Short mmCIF file of C-alpha atoms in Angstrom, two decimals:
data_model
loop_
_atom_site.label_atom_id
_atom_site.label_comp_id
_atom_site.label_asym_id
_atom_site.label_seq_id
_atom_site.Cartn_x
_atom_site.Cartn_y
_atom_site.Cartn_z
CA MET A 1 -24.52 8.92 -6.95
CA THR A 2 -25.26 12.00 -5.09
CA GLY A 3 -24.75 12.62 -1.39
CA TYR A 4 -26.29 14.63 1.57
CA ASP A 5 -24.46 17.87 2.18
CA GLY A 6 -25.85 18.16 5.93
CA THR A 7 -28.62 20.91 5.20
CA GLY A 8 -31.48 18.85 4.00
CA THR A 9 -30.55 19.17 0.42
CA VAL A 10 -28.88 16.89 -1.76
CA GLY A 11 -25.28 17.64 -2.79
CA ALA A 12 -22.90 16.42 -5.29
CA GLY A 13 -19.91 13.67 -4.60
CA ILE A 14 -20.15 10.38 -2.89
CA VAL A 15 -20.77 9.95 0.39
CA ALA A 16 -21.25 7.06 3.08
CA PHE A 17 -23.10 7.22 6.47
CA GLY A 18 -23.13 4.57 8.94
CA ILE A 19 -20.52 2.24 7.64
CA THR A 20 -21.42 -1.32 8.90
CA GLY A 21 -19.19 -3.47 6.69
CA LEU A 22 -16.14 -3.59 4.73
CA GLU A 23 -15.06 -6.79 2.80
CA VAL A 24 -12.10 -7.60 0.88
CA TRP A 25 -12.02 -10.80 -1.73
CA TYR A 26 -9.01 -11.87 -3.35
CA GLY A 27 -9.15 -12.99 -7.29
CA VAL A 28 -6.69 -15.84 -8.25
CA PRO A 29 -6.77 -17.87 -11.63
CA GLU A 30 -8.56 -21.18 -11.57
CA ASP A 31 -4.91 -22.35 -13.30
CA PRO A 32 -1.96 -20.05 -12.21
CA ASN A 33 -0.06 -21.58 -15.24
CA ALA A 34 -2.66 -19.87 -17.70
CA GLN A 35 -2.11 -16.39 -18.13
CA SER A 36 -6.02 -15.91 -19.39
CA SER A 37 -7.46 -18.19 -16.75
CA ARG A 38 -10.86 -17.13 -14.96
CA LEU A 39 -10.35 -15.70 -11.92
CA VAL A 40 -12.03 -17.41 -8.62
CA PHE A 41 -12.53 -14.70 -5.67
CA TYR A 42 -11.77 -15.94 -1.92
CA PRO A 43 -12.37 -13.87 1.39
CA THR A 44 -9.23 -14.31 2.47
CA LEU A 45 -5.77 -15.35 1.69
CA GLU A 46 -5.67 -18.68 3.70
CA ASP A 47 -8.84 -19.70 1.69
CA ALA A 48 -7.23 -19.04 -1.48
CA ALA A 49 -3.89 -21.03 -0.22
CA SER A 50 -5.96 -23.81 0.82
CA ALA A 51 -7.44 -24.10 -2.45
CA PHE A 52 -4.07 -24.15 -3.96
CA SER A 53 -2.52 -25.99 -0.96
CA ALA A 54 -1.57 -29.23 -3.33
CA GLN A 55 0.57 -26.74 -5.50
CA GLY A 56 2.32 -25.74 -2.51
CA TYR A 57 1.14 -22.04 -2.06
CA SER A 58 0.77 -20.66 1.59
CA ALA A 59 -1.03 -17.59 3.14
CA THR A 60 2.28 -16.30 4.42
CA PRO A 61 5.51 -15.15 2.86
CA GLY A 62 8.17 -17.71 3.75
CA GLY A 63 5.81 -20.59 4.16
CA GLY A 64 6.03 -21.89 0.76
CA LYS A 65 4.90 -20.42 -2.62
CA TYR A 66 3.03 -17.06 -1.40
CA ILE A 67 -0.41 -16.94 -2.59
CA GLY A 68 -0.12 -13.26 -2.72
CA THR A 69 2.13 -13.71 -6.09
CA LEU A 70 -1.23 -15.30 -7.63
CA VAL A 71 -3.71 -12.39 -6.77
CA ARG A 72 -4.55 -10.51 -9.78
CA ALA A 73 -7.56 -8.64 -8.76
CA VAL A 74 -9.13 -7.36 -5.55
CA ARG A 75 -12.79 -7.01 -4.90
CA VAL A 76 -13.94 -4.62 -2.16
CA ALA A 77 -17.66 -4.23 -0.99
CA LEU A 78 -18.59 -1.14 1.43
CA THR A 79 -21.97 -1.55 3.25
CA ALA A 80 -23.58 1.57 4.64
CA GLN A 81 -26.75 2.90 5.79
CA SER A 82 -28.28 6.28 4.88
CA PRO A 83 -29.52 8.61 7.73
CA GLY A 84 -32.87 8.23 8.47
CA ASN A 85 -35.63 10.94 8.80
CA LEU A 86 -34.41 13.29 6.13
CA PRO A 87 -36.99 15.61 4.90
CA GLY A 88 -39.13 13.79 2.48
CA LYS A 89 -37.40 10.58 3.21
CA GLY A 90 -38.57 7.50 5.21
CA ALA A 91 -36.53 5.21 6.91
CA PRO A 92 -32.68 4.77 6.29
CA ASP A 93 -31.78 2.54 3.43
CA THR A 94 -28.91 0.21 3.91
CA LEU A 95 -26.75 0.18 0.53
CA THR A 96 -23.75 -1.95 -0.55
CA VAL A 97 -21.26 -0.50 -3.46
CA THR A 98 -18.78 -3.16 -4.88
CA GLU A 99 -16.00 -2.68 -6.95
CA THR A 100 -13.25 -4.80 -8.63
CA VAL A 101 -9.83 -3.75 -9.30
CA GLU A 102 -7.39 -5.76 -11.66
CA LEU A 103 -3.70 -5.52 -10.56
CA ARG A 104 -1.07 -4.88 -13.00
CA ARG A 105 2.35 -7.10 -13.00
#
């Protein structure tokens, strides 16, 4: 993706304008005992711990088994708005970029 260099011409690089949102989801396996289990993403550690509360998981260290030890991936979404009224451009666009990062153990 190309960015805007401030002079009205398109430059190289990734640029975000008017950031309006940043979201993070935590990926934990459906079955914590199966290495290749499908990941389910939760918006908070509390939500993830709640899904595994019957197995004694907690959202905070020291409150039982810490759900953070099960997190195998993090999904991040950045939402931003492009600047409006650029030469040859109309109204601003709202764009979201989402990336999932697998964690190594």
